Amino acid sequence: MILEKYGFTSFFEEQTVANNADYGRVTAVFKDSYRVITEQGEFLAKLKRGNFYDLSSSSLPAVGDFVEVNIDFSQTVQIISVLQRKTVFSRMNKDSEEQLIAANFDYALIVMSLNHDFNLNRLERYLTVAWDSGASPIIILTKADLVADLTSYTDQLEAVAYGVPTYYVDNLSHMGFEALEHDLKPRSTLVLLGSSGVGKSSFINALAGKTLMKTSGIREDDSKGKHTTTHREMHLLENGWIVIDTPGMREFGIGLNQAGLETTFSDVEKLTEHCRFNDCSHTKEPGCAVQEALTDGSLSMQHYENWLKLQKELAYHARKNSPALARQERDRWKTIQKTIRTQYKKRPKNK
């Protein structure tokens, strides 16, 4: 079966489809069409508009989605519905709108290069959404051949990504790939996340054992590269793995990924359980276990500050997506402003 090679399992097969409909998997998303692989071949498909009243991103097909399609060779192939997802990765844009990136993957490979792109704050963002997606995160550090001593990177990763499998690789010499390939389960779907110029396309070529993706060099002054991937696309490798490549994303919002945030910052979350006050803000209250850990050096200040930043971002998106929370926040600020005005009026006037 073709779809079996593309990750089709009993989880999807047991979901009911319409009469005379076929299963398919979305392998690429374009502006107004989708490329879908089915048992009858690969087609460009359109949405059956009457079945998609909600045109929000989370309701539309994403790369990796299994869908039911109506194949009529005399007409345009139509996507009738999206089957239930096992895992999903999305990000929040500046307007607090969810943007779906990929679905139904087993591993989320966070690709960073050991040059100017290495950024712990960005890594924590990726880990937050990766954990929340339901898949297993893996860290891939490319250009390892350029680093003589990896100890400093290992120490930094232990502080923010303890327990997450990490592989140091070189795409050209294939260094580090043997261990990675040994640990990946056969016929798994992998989604690659990372900024432009980190070597995602070169990594896919190295994993495939041949050139599948166009690659470009990086600027020596800032290590930034061009966008060699312009849309989300799936590739079936000869060794059986299914890879979803995504355009480079240097910054993105974590959205409403509370569970992912708690997992990424599990060390900080555990500390908060030992604070003296239940409503501790973990900034200046007495008996704060988080502040004590910062003082004795067992908690990194950078790790803590990024946790605070992402907590605020999470609360912001929660308010944007919940009228009740937004109203509550407005009322809170009205109370604060009223208190300030009252205190100002009570101040003695200078004679």
Coordinates of C-alpha atoms in Angstrom, one line a residue:
M1 CA 0.0 0.0 0.0
I2 CA 1.3 3.5 -0.9
L3 CA -0.3 5.2 2.1
E4 CA 1.2 2.6 4.5
K5 CA 4.7 3.9 3.4
Y6 CA 3.4 7.4 4.2
G7 CA 2.6 6.6 7.8
F8 CA -1.0 5.4 7.4
T9 CA -1.9 3.3 10.5
S10 CA -5.0 1.8 12.1
F11 CA -5.5 5.1 14.1
F12 CA -6.5 6.7 10.8
E13 CA -8.0 3.7 9.1
E14 CA -10.5 3.3 11.9
Q15 CA -11.9 6.8 11.2
T16 CA -15.0 6.6 9.0
V17 CA -14.9 8.2 5.6
A18 CA -17.8 9.1 3.3
N19 CA -19.1 6.7 0.7
N20 CA -16.9 6.4 -2.3
A21 CA -14.2 8.6 -0.7
D22 CA -10.5 7.8 -0.5
Y23 CA -7.9 8.3 2.1
G24 CA -5.0 10.6 1.3
R25 CA -2.1 12.4 3.0
V26 CA -1.3 16.1 2.4
T27 CA 2.3 16.3 1.2
A28 CA 2.5 20.0 0.4
V29 CA 0.4 23.2 1.0
F30 CA 0.3 26.0 -1.5
K31 CA -1.7 29.2 -1.6
D32 CA -5.0 27.8 -2.8
S33 CA -4.4 24.1 -3.3
Y34 CA -2.9 21.0 -1.7
R35 CA -0.8 18.2 -3.0
V36 CA -2.3 14.8 -1.8
I37 CA -0.9 11.3 -2.1
T38 CA -3.5 8.5 -2.3
E39 CA -3.6 4.8 -3.3
Q40 CA -4.5 6.0 -6.8
G41 CA -1.6 8.4 -7.1
E42 CA -0.7 12.0 -6.3
F43 CA -3.0 14.9 -7.1
L44 CA -3.4 18.6 -6.6
A45 CA -6.6 19.0 -4.6
K46 CA -9.0 21.8 -3.6
L47 CA -11.2 22.1 -0.6
K48 CA -14.8 21.2 -0.9
R49 CA -15.9 24.7 0.3
G50 CA -19.3 23.5 1.6
N51 CA -17.6 21.3 4.1
F52 CA -15.2 24.0 5.4
Y53 CA -17.4 26.7 6.9
D54 CA -14.6 27.6 9.4
L55 CA -11.7 28.8 7.4
S56 CA -9.4 29.4 10.4
S57 CA -6.0 27.8 10.1
S58 CA -6.6 25.1 12.7
S59 CA -9.6 23.8 10.7
L60 CA -7.8 23.6 7.3
P61 CA -5.5 20.8 6.2
A62 CA -1.8 21.0 7.1
V63 CA 1.2 19.1 5.7
G64 CA 1.1 15.6 7.3
D65 CA -2.7 15.6 7.7
F66 CA -4.6 12.5 6.6
V67 CA -7.8 13.6 4.7
E68 CA -10.7 12.0 2.9
V69 CA -10.8 13.0 -0.8
N70 CA -13.3 12.7 -3.6
I71 CA -11.3 11.6 -6.7
D72 CA -13.2 12.3 -9.9
F73 CA -10.9 12.3 -12.9
S74 CA -13.3 14.5 -14.8
Q75 CA -13.2 17.2 -12.2
T76 CA -10.8 18.7 -9.6
V77 CA -10.0 16.4 -6.8
Q78 CA -11.7 17.6 -3.6
I79 CA -10.7 17.4 0.1
I80 CA -13.9 16.5 2.0
S81 CA -12.6 16.5 5.6
V82 CA -9.5 16.3 7.8
L83 CA -9.1 13.2 9.9
Q84 CA -8.4 13.4 13.6
R85 CA -4.8 14.3 14.3
K86 CA -2.3 12.5 16.5
T87 CA 0.1 15.4 16.9
V88 CA 0.0 19.0 15.6
F89 CA 2.5 21.8 15.6
S90 CA 1.4 25.4 15.3
R91 CA 2.6 28.9 16.1
M92 CA 0.9 32.2 17.0
N93 CA 1.5 35.2 14.8
K94 CA 1.6 38.8 15.9
D95 CA -2.1 39.1 15.6
S96 CA -2.6 36.2 18.1
E97 CA -3.9 34.0 15.2
E98 CA -2.9 30.4 15.2
Q99 CA -0.9 29.2 12.1
L100 CA -0.8 25.5 11.6
I101 CA 2.6 24.2 10.5
A102 CA 2.4 20.4 10.4
A103 CA 0.4 17.4 11.7
N104 CA 0.8 13.7 12.5
F105 CA 4.5 13.5 13.1
D106 CA 6.4 11.3 15.6
Y107 CA 9.5 13.5 16.2
A108 CA 10.0 17.2 16.2
L109 CA 13.6 17.8 15.2
I110 CA 14.8 21.3 16.4
V111 CA 17.7 22.1 14.1
M112 CA 20.2 24.8 15.1
S113 CA 23.7 25.4 13.9
L114 CA 26.8 25.9 16.1
N115 CA 27.5 29.4 14.9
H116 CA 25.7 32.7 15.4
D117 CA 22.3 30.9 15.2
F118 CA 22.8 29.1 18.5
N119 CA 20.3 30.7 20.8
L120 CA 19.0 29.2 24.1
N121 CA 16.0 31.5 24.3
R122 CA 14.8 30.5 20.8
L123 CA 15.5 26.8 21.7
E124 CA 13.2 27.1 24.7
R125 CA 10.5 28.5 22.5
Y126 CA 10.8 25.5 20.1
L127 CA 10.9 23.1 22.9
T128 CA 7.7 24.6 24.4
V129 CA 5.7 24.1 21.2
A130 CA 7.4 20.7 20.5
W131 CA 6.4 19.3 23.9
D132 CA 2.9 20.6 23.5
S133 CA 2.5 19.1 20.0
G134 CA 2.5 15.6 21.5
A135 CA 5.6 14.4 19.7
S136 CA 9.1 13.6 21.0
P137 CA 11.5 16.6 20.6
I138 CA 15.0 16.0 19.4
I139 CA 17.8 18.6 19.1
I140 CA 20.0 18.5 16.0
L141 CA 23.1 20.8 16.2
T142 CA 24.7 21.1 12.7
K143 CA 28.1 22.3 11.7
A144 CA 29.6 20.4 14.6
D145 CA 32.8 20.1 12.5
L146 CA 33.5 23.8 13.1
V147 CA 33.7 23.4 16.9
A148 CA 36.8 21.9 18.5
D149 CA 35.3 21.6 22.0
L150 CA 31.6 20.9 22.4
T151 CA 31.7 21.0 26.2
S152 CA 30.4 24.5 26.5
Y153 CA 27.4 23.7 24.3
T154 CA 26.7 20.5 26.3
D155 CA 26.7 22.4 29.6
Q156 CA 24.3 25.1 28.3
L157 CA 21.9 22.5 26.9
E158 CA 21.8 20.6 30.2
A159 CA 20.5 23.8 31.8
V160 CA 17.5 24.2 29.5
A161 CA 16.9 20.9 27.7
Y162 CA 17.9 18.2 30.2
G163 CA 16.8 14.7 29.0
V164 CA 16.1 15.8 25.4
P165 CA 18.1 13.7 23.0
T166 CA 20.8 15.8 21.3
Y167 CA 22.9 15.0 18.2
Y168 CA 25.9 16.9 17.0
V169 CA 26.2 16.4 13.3
D170 CA 28.1 17.5 10.2
N171 CA 26.0 17.3 7.0
L172 CA 28.9 17.0 4.7
S173 CA 31.0 14.3 6.4
H174 CA 27.8 12.5 7.8
M175 CA 29.4 12.7 11.3
G176 CA 26.8 12.0 14.0
F177 CA 24.2 10.5 11.7
E178 CA 24.8 6.9 12.6
A179 CA 23.7 7.4 16.2
L180 CA 20.6 9.4 15.1
E181 CA 19.5 6.9 12.5
H182 CA 20.0 4.1 15.0
D183 CA 17.6 5.8 17.5
L184 CA 14.8 6.8 15.1
K185 CA 12.0 4.3 14.7
P186 CA 11.4 3.0 11.1
R187 CA 8.7 4.7 9.1
S188 CA 8.5 7.6 11.5
T189 CA 7.4 11.1 10.4
L190 CA 9.8 13.8 11.3
V191 CA 9.1 17.6 11.2
L192 CA 12.1 19.9 11.0
L193 CA 12.0 23.2 12.9
G194 CA 14.6 25.9 12.7
S195 CA 15.8 29.3 11.4
S196 CA 17.0 30.0 7.9
G197 CA 20.6 29.1 7.2
V198 CA 20.9 26.4 9.9
G199 CA 21.3 23.6 7.3
K200 CA 17.8 22.0 7.4
S201 CA 17.9 21.3 3.6
S202 CA 21.5 19.9 3.8
F203 CA 20.4 17.8 6.8
I204 CA 17.6 16.3 4.8
N205 CA 20.0 15.5 1.9
A206 CA 22.4 13.9 4.3
L207 CA 19.6 11.9 6.0
A208 CA 18.3 10.8 2.5
G209 CA 21.7 9.9 1.2
K210 CA 21.1 12.0 -1.9
T211 CA 20.3 15.5 -3.0
L212 CA 16.6 16.2 -2.5
M213 CA 16.6 19.8 -1.5
K214 CA 18.3 22.9 -2.9
T215 CA 20.9 24.4 -0.5
S216 CA 22.5 27.8 -0.2
G217 CA 25.6 29.1 1.6
I218 CA 25.6 31.4 4.6
R219 CA 27.1 34.9 5.1
E220 CA 30.3 34.7 7.1
D221 CA 29.6 37.9 9.0
D222 CA 26.4 36.9 10.7
S223 CA 25.9 33.2 9.7
K224 CA 22.5 34.0 8.2
G225 CA 21.3 32.2 5.1
K226 CA 18.6 32.5 2.5
H227 CA 15.2 30.8 2.6
T228 CA 15.8 27.7 0.5
T229 CA 12.4 26.3 1.6
T230 CA 9.5 28.6 0.7
H231 CA 6.6 26.3 1.7
R232 CA 5.9 23.3 3.9
E233 CA 6.5 20.0 2.1
M234 CA 6.8 16.3 2.9
H235 CA 9.4 14.0 1.5
L236 CA 9.4 10.2 1.6
L237 CA 13.0 8.9 1.9
E238 CA 14.2 5.6 0.5
N239 CA 15.2 4.5 4.0
G240 CA 11.5 4.7 5.0
W241 CA 11.5 7.9 7.1
I242 CA 9.0 10.7 6.2
V243 CA 10.4 14.2 6.6
I244 CA 8.4 17.4 6.8
D245 CA 10.4 20.5 6.0
T246 CA 9.3 24.0 7.0
P247 CA 10.4 27.5 6.0
G248 CA 12.8 29.1 8.4
M249 CA 11.2 30.7 11.5
R250 CA 13.5 32.9 13.4
E251 CA 10.8 34.2 15.8
F252 CA 7.3 32.9 16.6
G253 CA 4.8 33.1 19.4
I254 CA 4.2 30.1 21.7
G255 CA 0.5 30.7 21.7
L256 CA -1.5 28.8 24.3
N257 CA 1.0 26.0 24.9
Q258 CA 0.7 25.9 28.7
A259 CA 1.6 22.2 29.0
G260 CA 4.6 22.6 26.7
L261 CA 5.8 25.6 28.8
E262 CA 5.5 23.6 32.0
T263 CA 7.5 20.7 30.5
T264 CA 10.3 22.9 29.1
F265 CA 10.7 24.8 32.4
S266 CA 9.9 21.8 34.6
D267 CA 12.8 22.8 36.9
V268 CA 11.4 26.2 37.5
E269 CA 7.8 24.8 37.9
K270 CA 9.0 22.4 40.6
L271 CA 10.7 25.2 42.5
T272 CA 7.4 27.2 42.6
E273 CA 5.8 24.4 44.5
H274 CA 8.1 25.2 47.5
C275 CA 7.4 29.0 47.7
R276 CA 6.0 30.3 51.0
F277 CA 3.0 32.0 49.3
N278 CA 0.6 30.3 46.8
D279 CA 0.2 33.5 44.8
C280 CA 4.0 34.2 44.7
S281 CA 5.0 36.1 41.6
H282 CA 8.6 34.7 42.0
T283 CA 10.1 38.2 41.7
K284 CA 10.6 39.7 45.2
E285 CA 8.4 37.9 47.8
P286 CA 10.0 36.5 50.9
G287 CA 10.3 32.8 51.0
C288 CA 10.4 32.4 47.2
A289 CA 12.1 29.2 46.3
V290 CA 12.8 30.5 42.8
Q291 CA 14.7 33.5 44.1
E292 CA 16.6 31.4 46.5
A293 CA 17.7 29.1 43.6
L294 CA 18.8 32.2 41.7
T295 CA 20.8 33.4 44.7
D296 CA 22.7 30.1 45.3
G297 CA 23.3 29.7 41.5
S298 CA 21.3 26.4 41.1
L299 CA 19.0 28.2 38.6
S300 CA 20.3 30.2 35.6
M301 CA 19.2 33.8 35.5
Q302 CA 18.8 33.6 31.7
H303 CA 16.6 30.5 32.0
Y304 CA 14.5 32.2 34.7
E305 CA 14.1 35.5 32.7
N306 CA 13.0 33.6 29.6
W307 CA 10.5 31.7 31.7
L308 CA 9.0 35.0 32.9
K309 CA 8.9 36.3 29.4
L310 CA 7.1 33.3 28.0
Q311 CA 4.7 33.3 30.9
K312 CA 3.7 36.9 30.1
E313 CA 3.4 36.0 26.4
L314 CA 1.2 33.0 27.2
A315 CA -1.0 35.2 29.4
Y316 CA -1.2 37.8 26.6
H317 CA -2.4 35.3 24.0
A318 CA -4.8 33.8 26.5
R319 CA -6.4 37.2 27.0
K320 CA -6.6 37.8 23.3
N321 CA -8.4 34.5 22.8
S322 CA -10.7 34.8 25.8
P323 CA -13.1 37.8 26.1
A324 CA -13.6 37.0 29.7
L325 CA -9.9 37.1 30.5
A326 CA -9.5 40.3 28.5
R327 CA -12.3 42.0 30.4
Q328 CA -10.8 40.8 33.7
E329 CA -7.4 42.3 32.7
R330 CA -9.1 45.6 31.8
D331 CA -10.9 45.7 35.1
R332 CA -7.7 45.1 36.9
W333 CA -6.0 48.0 35.3
K334 CA -9.0 50.3 35.9
T335 CA -8.7 49.4 39.6
I336 CA -4.9 50.2 39.6
Q337 CA -5.5 53.5 37.8
K338 CA -8.3 54.5 40.1
T339 CA -6.1 53.7 43.2
I340 CA -3.3 55.9 41.7
R341 CA -5.7 58.8 41.1
T342 CA -7.1 58.5 44.6
Q343 CA -3.6 58.5 46.2
Y344 CA -2.6 61.4 44.0
K345 CA -5.6 63.5 45.2
K346 CA -4.8 62.7 48.8
R347 CA -1.3 64.1 48.5
P348 CA -0.9 67.5 50.3
K349 CA -0.6 70.4 47.9
N350 CA 2.5 72.5 47.9
K351 CA 1.9 75.9 49.3

